Amino acid sequence: MTQPVNASATPLADPRDGLFKAVDLAGDVLASVRPEDHDGTTPCPDYSVRQLSLHLVSVLRRVAVIGAGGQFFSVPHFAEDVADGAWAEAWAAGTKELRSVWSDPAVLGREIGLPWGPVPGAAAAVIYTNEFVLHTWDLAKATGQKPAWDDAVLAAPLAAMHRAVPREPRGGQVPFGPVVDVPDDAPAIDRLVGWYGRRP
């Protein structure tokens, strides 16, 4: 998980457009992973390209399940049922389900059960936009892709990270490496992954 600490701090009123766009971009990057990439390493510690792809599919499914009131741990950490090369097909099915659940405005006020406690649906949308963005960056970096990042989509995750995750100390409840400083005028994606401790 890449969740920020205290990520239930008030997000934008309706962050679902950012969530949907982050999901779509993740799907584009996932669909462009080549067979020769599968065993490659990623910036996400201990995850190969294959493992990160399986985890992303699982996160997609989980967001649909918890948005509908289901249990977080009912969805496994990795989508082991998805064969190599079938990730894009699984993503399309998972995206359809996620959009079906999260297109209902009522989900924003629904209590979403997460391992560290319940949060409103609006906060959960920002948390998972963050996770999709970070892992999409990880996967793109590992496979030599250069997706077109939408600064408007990154605004809420970047604000949430700065608000919820301290620069220091890190460790313990803050499962990220030391902040990698980037210029203030750097692209939003570089500033976001740098705050996570990734090196842009």
XYZ file of N, CA, C and O in Angstrom:
800
model
N 0.843 -1.199 0.000
C 0.000 0.000 0.000
C 0.876 1.247 0.000
O 1.957 1.246 0.550
N 0.355 2.309 -0.576
C 1.099 3.558 -0.593
C 0.337 4.659 0.122
O 0.584 5.831 -0.083
N -0.597 4.288 0.998
C -1.486 5.272 1.592
C -0.738 6.284 2.446
O 0.185 5.933 3.156
N -1.130 7.569 2.372
C -0.557 8.550 3.291
C -1.086 8.344 4.701
O -2.176 7.832 4.900
N -0.293 8.758 5.682
C -0.756 8.759 7.055
C -1.776 9.875 7.224
O -1.637 10.961 6.674
N -2.847 9.595 7.984
C -3.901 10.587 8.205
C -4.459 11.128 6.894
O -4.765 12.311 6.765
N -4.601 10.237 5.920
C -5.025 10.686 4.596
C -6.488 11.058 4.540
O -6.970 11.466 3.491
N -7.209 10.930 5.641
C -8.611 11.307 5.627
C -8.820 12.798 5.786
O -9.946 13.269 5.856
N -7.717 13.552 5.852
C -7.864 15.012 5.876
C -8.678 15.445 4.673
O -8.615 14.843 3.615
N -9.473 16.483 4.831
C -10.469 16.857 3.838
C -9.866 17.062 2.453
O -9.009 17.911 2.252
N -10.284 16.252 1.456
C -9.798 16.419 0.100
C -10.702 17.365 -0.676
O -11.607 17.982 -0.113
N -10.475 17.447 -1.971
C -11.373 18.222 -2.818
C -12.783 17.660 -2.712
O -12.985 16.488 -2.418
N -13.780 18.498 -2.978
C -15.168 18.098 -2.784
C -15.529 16.852 -3.586
O -16.192 15.965 -3.082
N -15.107 16.787 -4.839
C -15.419 15.621 -5.667
C -14.188 15.257 -6.498
O -13.975 15.789 -7.582
N -13.382 14.341 -5.973
C -12.129 13.984 -6.638
C -12.264 12.825 -7.627
O -11.251 12.279 -8.079
N -13.498 12.470 -7.986
C -13.655 11.265 -8.807
C -13.113 11.418 -10.223
O -12.613 10.445 -10.806
N -13.169 12.613 -10.787
C -12.630 12.784 -12.136
C -11.136 12.472 -12.157
O -10.642 11.800 -13.069
N -10.418 12.929 -11.118
C -9.004 12.615 -11.014
C -8.760 11.123 -10.855
O -7.825 10.565 -11.444
N -9.593 10.468 -10.056
C -9.486 9.027 -9.877
C -9.674 8.301 -11.206
O -8.873 7.434 -11.584
N -10.715 8.659 -11.934
C -10.996 7.987 -13.209
C -9.865 8.211 -14.212
O -9.471 7.297 -14.943
N -9.340 9.429 -14.257
C -8.252 9.709 -15.204
C -6.982 8.963 -14.812
O -6.246 8.482 -15.680
N -6.722 8.863 -13.514
C -5.555 8.108 -13.062
C -5.694 6.632 -13.413
O -4.724 5.980 -13.824
N -6.893 6.103 -13.279
C -7.156 4.712 -13.647
C -6.937 4.507 -15.143
O -6.309 3.519 -15.574
N -7.429 5.422 -15.950
C -7.277 5.283 -17.399
C -5.806 5.333 -17.812
O -5.361 4.557 -18.669
N -5.036 6.238 -17.211
C -3.622 6.341 -17.554
C -2.869 5.090 -17.107
O -2.004 4.581 -17.841
N -3.196 4.589 -15.940
C -2.574 3.347 -15.475
C -2.850 2.214 -16.457
O -1.960 1.411 -16.770
N -4.076 2.158 -16.965
C -4.422 1.126 -17.936
C -3.622 1.248 -19.217
O -3.187 0.239 -19.800
N -3.397 2.478 -19.668
C -2.602 2.689 -20.885
C -1.171 2.200 -20.697
O -0.597 1.558 -21.588
N -0.591 2.517 -19.544
C 0.784 2.093 -19.277
C 0.855 0.577 -19.135
O 1.755 -0.081 -19.687
N -0.097 0.009 -18.438
C -0.130 -1.439 -18.248
C -0.254 -2.165 -19.585
O 0.392 -3.202 -19.820
N -1.063 -1.618 -20.481
C -1.271 -2.255 -21.781
C -0.019 -2.231 -22.654
O 0.095 -3.015 -23.597
N 0.920 -1.343 -22.343
C 2.133 -1.210 -23.146
C 3.322 -1.971 -22.566
O 4.431 -1.874 -23.103
N 3.110 -2.708 -21.483
C 4.179 -3.540 -20.924
C 4.444 -4.708 -21.881
O 3.521 -5.388 -22.320
N 5.716 -4.929 -22.210
C 6.105 -5.968 -23.164
C 6.529 -7.229 -22.419
O 6.964 -7.160 -21.270
N 6.416 -8.389 -23.058
C 6.832 -9.635 -22.396
C 8.256 -9.583 -21.854
O 8.539 -10.123 -20.783
N 9.152 -8.924 -22.576
C 10.539 -8.863 -22.111
C 10.707 -7.989 -20.867
O 11.773 -7.995 -20.232
N 9.647 -7.227 -20.508
C 9.695 -6.387 -19.305
C 9.313 -7.131 -18.033
O 9.591 -6.654 -16.928
N 8.644 -8.262 -18.157
C 7.946 -8.870 -17.025
C 8.824 -9.122 -15.805
O 8.372 -8.976 -14.665
N 10.059 -9.529 -16.011
C 10.924 -9.863 -14.886
C 11.817 -8.699 -14.459
O 12.659 -8.859 -13.578
N 11.604 -7.536 -15.065
C 12.415 -6.374 -14.731
C 12.106 -5.823 -13.354
O 11.037 -6.074 -12.779
N 13.059 -5.064 -12.808
C 12.862 -4.428 -11.509
C 12.130 -3.100 -11.690
O 12.077 -2.545 -12.786
N 11.563 -2.613 -10.607
C 10.835 -1.343 -10.616
C 11.341 -0.473 -9.470
O 11.993 -0.970 -8.542
N 11.019 0.829 -9.483
C 11.379 1.681 -8.337
C 10.639 1.327 -7.056
O 11.007 1.815 -5.979
N 9.594 0.521 -7.162
C 8.852 0.088 -5.976
C 9.611 -1.083 -5.352
O 9.738 -2.141 -5.980
N 10.161 -0.920 -4.144
C 11.028 -1.942 -3.561
C 10.396 -3.330 -3.543
O 9.235 -3.494 -3.171
N 11.162 -4.303 -3.973
C 10.789 -5.723 -3.914
C 9.697 -6.122 -4.900
O 9.178 -7.238 -4.825
N 9.307 -5.229 -5.837
C 8.292 -5.567 -6.825
C 8.928 -5.628 -8.207
O 9.545 -4.647 -8.648
N 8.761 -6.761 -8.870
C 9.115 -6.836 -10.279
C 7.996 -6.196 -11.100
O 6.929 -5.860 -10.572
N 8.232 -6.037 -12.393
C 7.176 -5.514 -13.275
C 5.951 -6.413 -13.204
O 4.812 -5.933 -13.119
N 6.170 -7.711 -13.218
C 5.039 -8.655 -13.144
C 4.270 -8.467 -11.838
O 3.036 -8.370 -11.835
N 4.981 -8.427 -10.722
C 4.318 -8.298 -9.419
C 3.579 -6.969 -9.297
O 2.467 -6.921 -8.760
N 4.185 -5.904 -9.793
C 3.531 -4.599 -9.701
C 2.283 -4.560 -10.580
O 1.258 -3.982 -10.195
N 2.345 -5.210 -11.735
C 1.177 -5.271 -12.612
C 0.038 -6.031 -11.946
O -1.125 -5.600 -11.980
N 0.375 -7.146 -11.319
C -0.643 -7.928 -10.611
C -1.202 -7.147 -9.422
O -2.397 -7.234 -9.117
N -0.355 -6.391 -8.759
C -0.830 -5.584 -7.628
C -1.750 -4.468 -8.105
O -2.787 -4.201 -7.480
N -1.396 -3.815 -9.201
C -2.245 -2.742 -9.724
C -3.643 -3.267 -10.060
O -4.648 -2.614 -9.745
N -3.716 -4.422 -10.701
C -5.026 -4.999 -11.017
C -5.791 -5.269 -9.732
O -7.001 -5.006 -9.632
N -5.094 -5.768 -8.720
C -5.748 -6.034 -7.443
C -6.263 -4.752 -6.797
O -7.388 -4.715 -6.268
N -5.465 -3.680 -6.840
C -5.899 -2.400 -6.273
C -7.137 -1.894 -7.000
O -8.090 -1.407 -6.373
N -7.146 -2.015 -8.312
C -8.309 -1.594 -9.088
C -9.570 -2.329 -8.621
O -10.618 -1.718 -8.389
N -9.454 -3.636 -8.477
C -10.593 -4.434 -8.022
C -10.999 -4.040 -6.602
O -12.182 -3.953 -6.280
N -10.006 -3.800 -5.751
C -10.288 -3.464 -4.349
C -11.044 -2.146 -4.239
O -11.957 -2.013 -3.428
N -10.656 -1.166 -5.057
C -11.328 0.137 -4.984
C -12.804 -0.012 -5.346
O -13.666 0.649 -4.759
N -13.104 -0.881 -6.301
C -14.508 -1.132 -6.637
C -15.228 -1.812 -5.478
O -16.352 -1.433 -5.114
N -14.576 -2.789 -4.875
C -15.198 -3.558 -3.788
C -15.467 -2.673 -2.571
O -16.573 -2.666 -2.018
N -14.474 -1.914 -2.130
C -14.683 -1.109 -0.920
C -15.620 0.059 -1.188
O -16.351 0.491 -0.301
N -15.630 0.563 -2.431
C -16.574 1.620 -2.766
C -18.012 1.154 -2.667
O -18.919 1.938 -2.360
N -18.218 -0.141 -2.914
C -19.557 -0.725 -2.834
C -19.901 -1.210 -1.429
O -20.961 -1.789 -1.216
N -18.983 -0.970 -0.480
C -19.250 -1.374 0.900
C -18.625 -2.688 1.300
O -18.862 -3.174 2.411
N -17.808 -3.279 0.409
C -17.170 -4.549 0.714
C -15.946 -4.393 1.595
O -15.544 -3.278 1.954
N -15.343 -5.520 1.929
C -14.217 -5.558 2.854
C -12.879 -5.429 2.130
O -12.648 -6.086 1.117
N -12.003 -4.602 2.680
C -10.680 -4.375 2.106
C -9.940 -5.690 1.877
O -9.399 -5.950 0.803
N -9.902 -6.539 2.902
C -9.090 -7.748 2.820
C -9.765 -8.878 2.055
O -9.207 -9.973 1.949
N -10.935 -8.625 1.504
C -11.564 -9.649 0.661
C -10.897 -9.730 -0.710
O -11.110 -10.690 -1.457
N -10.083 -8.735 -1.040
C -9.363 -8.717 -2.315
C -7.894 -8.969 -2.022
O -7.289 -8.247 -1.226
N -7.284 -9.989 -2.630
C -5.878 -10.288 -2.344
C -4.940 -9.192 -2.821
O -5.290 -8.365 -3.667
N -3.731 -9.190 -2.273
C -2.735 -8.171 -2.586
C -2.289 -8.232 -4.050
O -1.976 -7.212 -4.656
N -2.257 -9.424 -4.601
C -1.889 -9.630 -6.003
C -3.013 -10.375 -6.719
O -3.597 -11.302 -6.167
N -3.292 -9.967 -7.960
C -4.323 -10.632 -8.767
C -3.708 -11.848 -9.440
O -3.454 -11.868 -10.650
N -3.459 -12.883 -8.646
C -2.749 -14.058 -9.140
C -3.526 -14.828 -10.199
O -2.966 -15.677 -10.897
N -4.819 -14.550 -10.325
C -5.630 -15.242 -11.329
C -5.399 -14.704 -12.740
O -5.867 -15.299 -13.712
N -4.684 -13.596 -12.871
C -4.471 -12.969 -14.177
C -3.143 -13.456 -14.755
O -2.086 -13.290 -14.131
N -3.199 -14.034 -15.932
C -2.009 -14.580 -16.571
C -1.139 -13.469 -17.150
O -1.626 -12.365 -17.442
N 0.130 -13.758 -17.324
C 1.025 -12.810 -17.979
C 0.441 -12.384 -19.326
O -0.030 -13.224 -20.098
N 0.479 -11.081 -19.582
C -0.012 -10.575 -20.856
C -1.507 -10.337 -20.900
O -2.018 -9.786 -21.878
N -2.231 -10.755 -19.835
C -3.685 -10.570 -19.808
C -4.073 -9.409 -18.904
O -5.243 -9.238 -18.581
N -3.109 -8.597 -18.505
C -3.381 -7.523 -17.552
C -4.291 -6.455 -18.147
O -5.150 -5.920 -17.453
N -4.110 -6.128 -19.414
C -4.946 -5.084 -20.022
C -6.413 -5.527 -20.069
O -7.323 -4.724 -19.824
N -6.647 -6.788 -20.371
C -8.021 -7.302 -20.389
C -8.637 -7.260 -18.997
O -9.790 -6.841 -18.815
N -7.854 -7.661 -17.997
C -8.341 -7.608 -16.618
C -8.584 -6.170 -16.199
O -9.532 -5.873 -15.461
N -7.732 -5.262 -16.673
C -7.878 -3.846 -16.329
C -9.174 -3.284 -16.899
O -9.880 -2.517 -16.232
N -9.485 -3.651 -18.136
C -10.713 -3.156 -18.758
C -11.938 -3.591 -17.960
O -12.853 -2.790 -17.711
N -11.957 -4.857 -17.540
C -13.086 -5.357 -16.752
C -13.148 -4.666 -15.390
O -14.222 -4.274 -14.929
N -11.990 -4.505 -14.758
C -11.954 -3.859 -13.452
C -12.343 -2.391 -13.512
O -13.014 -1.881 -12.612
N -11.933 -1.715 -14.587
C -12.288 -0.308 -14.757
C -13.789 -0.135 -14.904
O -14.384 0.794 -14.338
N -14.402 -1.025 -15.654
C -15.861 -0.954 -15.836
C -16.575 -1.078 -14.496
O -17.518 -0.323 -14.201
N -16.099 -1.989 -13.664
C -16.722 -2.187 -12.350
C -16.470 -0.982 -11.452
O -17.377 -0.507 -10.762
N -15.235 -0.469 -11.443
C -14.927 0.684 -10.614
C -15.781 1.887 -10.999
O -16.344 2.564 -10.131
N -15.884 2.154 -12.277
C -16.685 3.299 -12.721
C -18.157 3.119 -12.364
O -18.840 4.085 -12.008
N -18.640 1.892 -12.442
C -20.040 1.631 -12.092
C -20.303 1.991 -10.636
O -21.317 2.620 -10.309
N -19.374 1.619 -9.754
C -19.542 1.885 -8.323
C -19.332 3.364 -8.008
O -20.145 4.006 -7.327
N -18.234 3.934 -8.519
C -17.836 5.273 -8.114
C -18.536 6.380 -8.891
O -18.403 7.567 -8.541
N -19.323 6.044 -9.899
C -20.106 7.064 -10.598
C -21.306 7.517 -9.781
O -21.903 8.556 -10.064
N -21.654 6.758 -8.756
C -22.743 7.131 -7.852
C -22.243 8.199 -6.884
O -21.342 7.930 -6.078
N -22.781 9.418 -6.919
C -22.296 10.477 -6.019
C -22.377 10.100 -4.536
O -21.610 10.642 -3.726
N -23.255 9.170 -4.192
C -23.406 8.791 -2.790
C -22.133 8.172 -2.221
O -21.928 8.177 -1.001
N -21.266 7.648 -3.089
C -20.052 6.989 -2.610
C -19.125 7.983 -1.913
O -18.342 7.609 -1.033
N -19.226 9.261 -2.243
C -18.329 10.258 -1.654
C -18.548 10.420 -0.158
O -17.609 10.715 0.585
N -19.766 10.234 0.294
C -20.063 10.352 1.718
C -20.120 9.022 2.433
O -20.309 8.985 3.649
N -19.938 7.947 1.692
C -19.991 6.613 2.288
C -18.745 6.372 3.124
O -17.647 6.806 2.775
N -18.872 5.658 4.225
C -17.727 5.292 5.044
C -17.017 4.107 4.402
O -17.614 3.058 4.180
N -15.746 4.310 4.087
C -14.952 3.275 3.428
C -14.000 2.680 4.454
O -13.209 3.405 5.084
N -14.059 1.374 4.638
C -13.211 0.717 5.619
C -11.822 0.428 5.076
O -11.663 -0.347 4.136
N -10.814 1.064 5.654
C -9.426 0.833 5.281
C -8.681 0.258 6.487
O -9.160 0.372 7.624
N -7.527 -0.361 6.298
C -6.866 -1.051 7.415
C -6.555 -0.158 8.604
O -6.537 -0.621 9.747
N -6.299 1.126 8.356
C -5.952 2.020 9.458
C -7.158 2.789 9.994
O -7.020 3.648 10.850
N -8.352 2.458 9.474
C -9.559 3.094 9.971
C -10.462 3.559 8.841
O -10.043 3.645 7.687
N -11.720 3.863 9.166
C -12.660 4.298 8.133
C -12.393 5.730 7.687
O -11.959 6.573 8.478
N -12.650 5.982 6.405
C -12.534 7.340 5.849
C -13.738 7.574 4.949
O -14.343 6.629 4.439
N -14.105 8.834 4.719
C -15.172 9.112 3.754
C -14.737 8.701 2.341
O -13.544 8.693 2.015
N -15.701 8.409 1.506
C -15.393 8.023 0.138
C -14.574 9.059 -0.605
O -13.698 8.710 -1.405
N -14.841 10.346 -0.344
C -14.087 11.399 -1.029
C -12.610 11.316 -0.684
O -11.740 11.527 -1.547
N -12.287 11.013 0.579
C -10.887 10.862 0.979
C -10.281 9.612 0.371
O -9.126 9.612 -0.086
N -11.061 8.528 0.339
C -10.558 7.282 -0.255
C -10.224 7.477 -1.730
O -9.249 6.911 -2.237
N -11.013 8.283 -2.421
C -10.743 8.536 -3.839
C -9.385 9.191 -4.029
O -8.635 8.848 -4.959
N -9.030 10.132 -3.154
C -7.724 10.794 -3.254
C -6.606 9.817 -2.884
O -5.554 9.775 -3.535
N -6.819 9.028 -1.838
C -5.819 8.041 -1.433
C -5.486 7.112 -2.601
O -4.308 6.847 -2.891
N -6.517 6.633 -3.284
C -6.268 5.670 -4.353
C -5.838 6.330 -5.656
O -5.121 5.709 -6.451
N -6.217 7.580 -5.860
C -5.620 8.314 -6.979
C -4.117 8.378 -6.776
O -3.331 8.144 -7.708
N -3.694 8.659 -5.549
C -2.282 8.674 -5.198
C -1.621 7.338 -5.523
O -0.544 7.283 -6.116
N -2.253 6.261 -5.097
C -1.650 4.937 -5.311
C -1.553 4.604 -6.793
O -0.522 4.101 -7.260
N -2.607 4.880 -7.539
C -2.552 4.616 -8.985
C -1.469 5.448 -9.658
O -0.730 4.949 -10.510
N -1.378 6.726 -9.285
C -0.371 7.599 -9.905
C 1.036 7.100 -9.596
O 1.875 6.980 -10.501
N 1.313 6.811 -8.330
C 2.661 6.397 -7.965
C 3.045 5.098 -8.672
O 4.138 4.987 -9.241
N 2.166 4.121 -8.648
C 2.517 2.837 -9.257
C 2.530 2.914 -10.785
O 3.256 2.154 -11.434
N 1.752 3.809 -11.350
C 1.850 4.026 -12.794
C 3.216 4.598 -13.129
O 3.861 4.189 -14.115
N 3.679 5.539 -12.314
C 5.023 6.099 -12.517
C 6.079 5.004 -12.371
O 7.006 4.915 -13.179
N 5.942 4.172 -11.322
C 6.886 3.069 -11.120
C 6.947 2.178 -12.355
O 8.032 1.805 -12.830
N 5.774 1.802 -12.854
C 5.699 0.887 -13.988
C 6.236 1.541 -15.261
O 6.959 0.906 -16.042
N 5.901 2.806 -15.462
C 6.398 3.516 -16.636
C 7.914 3.642 -16.592
O 8.603 3.446 -17.607
N 8.438 3.964 -15.418
C 9.882 4.107 -15.258
C 10.579 2.780 -15.559
O 11.617 2.744 -16.226
N 10.004 1.692 -15.082
C 10.614 0.376 -15.245
C 10.575 -0.119 -16.689
O 11.400 -0.942 -17.090
N 9.605 0.371 -17.452
C 9.414 -0.145 -18.813
C 9.741 0.887 -19.889
O 9.434 0.681 -21.061
N 10.331 2.002 -19.498
C 10.769 3.000 -20.469
C 9.657 3.789 -21.122
O 9.829 4.314 -22.225
N 8.522 3.905 -20.427
C 7.395 4.662 -20.980
C 7.391 6.093 -20.444
O 7.872 6.350 -19.340
N 6.827 6.995 -21.219
C 6.740 8.405 -20.824
C 5.291 8.874 -20.993
O 4.951 9.544 -21.967
N 4.427 8.512 -20.041
C 3.020 8.922 -20.144
C 2.856 10.430 -20.017
O 3.716 11.118 -19.468
N 1.748 10.924 -20.547
C 1.436 12.356 -20.459
C 0.676 12.590 -19.156
O -0.498 12.234 -19.039
N 1.352 13.177 -18.179
C 0.744 13.412 -16.874
C -0.112 14.674 -16.909
O 0.297 15.693 -17.455
N -1.273 14.598 -16.308
C -2.209 15.712 -16.242
C -2.026 16.418 -14.900
O -2.322 15.852 -13.839
N -1.515 17.649 -14.917
C -1.262 18.366 -13.668
C -2.525 18.545 -12.835
O -2.468 18.565 -11.597
N -3.676 18.669 -13.493
C -4.926 18.818 -12.754
C -5.243 17.552 -11.957
O -5.788 17.617 -10.851
N -4.898 16.390 -12.521
C -5.115 15.122 -11.820
C -4.159 14.998 -10.632
O -4.516 14.464 -9.578
N -2.948 15.519 -10.783
C -1.927 15.377 -9.752
C -2.107 16.355 -8.595
O -1.509 16.179 -7.532
N -2.918 17.394 -8.768
C -3.038 18.441 -7.760
C -3.521 17.893 -6.417
O -2.942 18.199 -5.363
N -4.576 17.096 -6.421
C -5.111 16.576 -5.161
C -4.148 15.599 -4.494
O -3.896 15.704 -3.281
N -3.559 14.630 -5.215
C -2.586 13.754 -4.569
C -1.387 14.500 -3.998
O -0.921 14.198 -2.893
N -0.891 15.495 -4.731
C 0.270 16.243 -4.251
C -0.073 17.019 -2.979
O 0.683 17.011 -2.004
N -1.230 17.662 -2.972
C -1.658 18.400 -1.777
C -1.868 17.445 -0.603
O -1.489 17.752 0.535
N -2.444 16.273 -0.867
C -2.702 15.310 0.203
C -1.405 14.786 0.802
O -1.282 14.636 2.022
N -0.414 14.513 -0.039
C 0.862 14.021 0.469
C 1.547 15.070 1.348
O 2.038 14.774 2.423
N 1.558 16.310 0.898
C 2.212 17.360 1.676
C 1.487 17.593 3.009
O 2.115 17.893 4.021
N 0.155 17.434 2.982
C -0.642 17.671 4.183
C -0.539 16.503 5.163
O -0.505 16.704 6.377
N -0.475 15.281 4.643
C -0.642 14.109 5.494
C 0.656 13.398 5.842
O 0.712 12.701 6.858
N 1.671 13.542 5.025
C 2.913 12.798 5.255
C 4.040 13.778 5.547
O 4.386 14.596 4.689
N 4.622 13.733 6.722
C 5.662 14.690 7.073
C 6.946 14.457 6.289
O 7.227 13.346 5.841
N 7.706 15.530 6.131
C 9.026 15.390 5.523
C 9.912 14.491 6.389
O 10.672 13.672 5.872
N 9.806 14.655 7.695
C 10.555 13.833 8.630
C 9.852 13.874 9.986
O 9.081 14.787 10.249
N 10.008 12.869 10.845
C 10.811 11.685 10.566
C 10.049 10.703 9.681
O 8.814 10.761 9.597
N 10.777 9.825 9.038
C 10.164 8.768 8.241
C 10.589 7.418 8.799
O 11.607 7.285 9.452
N 9.788 6.415 8.476
C 9.974 5.112 9.090
C 8.797 4.849 10.002
O 7.992 5.735 10.294
N 8.643 3.617 10.445
C 7.507 3.287 11.306
C 6.208 3.407 10.549
O 5.961 2.687 9.594
N 5.359 4.366 10.966
C 4.053 4.530 10.331
C 4.128 5.272 8.995
O 3.125 5.394 8.318
N 5.284 5.773 8.654
C 5.450 6.485 7.383
C 6.295 5.605 6.466
O 7.519 5.632 6.525
N 5.646 4.779 5.640
C 6.379 3.749 4.894
C 6.996 4.259 3.592
O 6.870 3.638 2.540
N 7.686 5.401 3.657
C 8.304 5.975 2.478
C 9.733 6.361 2.817
O 10.062 6.636 3.968
N 10.574 6.430 1.782
C 11.946 6.838 1.985
C 12.056 8.329 2.200
O 11.064 9.069 2.126
N 13.273 8.807 2.490
C 13.485 10.246 2.662
C 13.054 11.011 1.416
O 13.174 10.520 0.294
N 12.550 12.210 1.623
C 12.124 13.054 0.506
C 13.306 13.310 -0.423
O 14.418 13.598 0.029
N 13.057 13.166 -1.716
C 14.043 13.531 -2.727
C 13.667 14.933 -3.203
O 12.609 15.136 -3.801
N 14.498 15.892 -2.894
C 14.185 17.278 -3.228
C 14.287 17.514 -4.733
O 15.237 17.068 -5.382
N 13.288 18.188 -5.268
C 13.285 18.594 -6.671
C 12.950 20.085 -6.701
O 12.371 20.617 -5.747
N 13.298 20.785 -7.765
C 12.996 22.217 -7.825
C 11.501 22.494 -7.702
O 10.663 21.682 -8.099
N 11.175 23.652 -7.147
C 9.773 24.034 -6.981
C 9.032 24.123 -8.308
O 7.808 23.955 -8.346
N 9.773 24.400 -9.386
C 9.128 24.518 -10.680
C 9.229 23.229 -11.496
O 8.937 23.216 -12.690
N 9.618 22.136 -10.844
C 9.674 20.840 -11.523
C 8.271 20.375 -11.866
O 7.288 20.810 -11.247
N 8.116 19.481 -12.842
C 6.792 18.937 -13.144
C 6.129 18.349 -11.902
O 6.816 17.832 -11.004
N 4.806 18.438 -11.851
C 4.074 17.965 -10.674
C 4.363 16.494 -10.378
O 4.455 16.100 -9.209
N 4.520 15.677 -11.412
C 4.774 14.245 -11.171
C 6.117 14.057 -10.485
O 6.257 13.203 -9.597
N 7.126 14.862 -10.833
C 8.427 14.754 -10.178
C 8.334 15.165 -8.709
O 8.952 14.553 -7.834
N 7.556 16.216 -8.434
C 7.399 16.660 -7.055
C 6.652 15.623 -6.217
O 6.958 15.413 -5.041
N 5.685 14.959 -6.839
C 4.917 13.947 -6.108
C 5.768 12.729 -5.787
O 5.842 12.300 -4.634
N 6.438 12.172 -6.794
C 7.214 10.963 -6.526
C 8.414 11.273 -5.642
O 8.836 10.430 -4.845
N 8.956 12.499 -5.757
C 10.052 12.887 -4.870
C 9.621 12.897 -3.416
O 10.375 12.495 -2.522
N 8.372 13.356 -3.156
C 7.873 13.359 -1.776
C 7.702 11.951 -1.249
O 7.829 11.691 -0.050
N 7.425 11.009 -2.136
C 7.341 9.604 -1.747
C 8.713 9.005 -1.470
O 8.808 7.905 -0.929
N 9.770 9.687 -1.886
C 11.104 9.142 -1.727
C 11.641 8.487 -2.983
O 12.736 7.906 -2.968
N 10.910 8.623 -4.083
C 11.394 8.114 -5.376
C 12.286 9.178 -6.011
O 12.109 10.372 -5.791
N 13.207 8.725 -6.849
C 14.092 9.665 -7.542
C 13.581 9.873 -8.956
O 13.615 8.959 -9.773
N 13.055 11.075 -9.273
C 12.484 11.316 -10.606
C 13.528 11.094 -11.717
O 14.710 11.290 -11.505
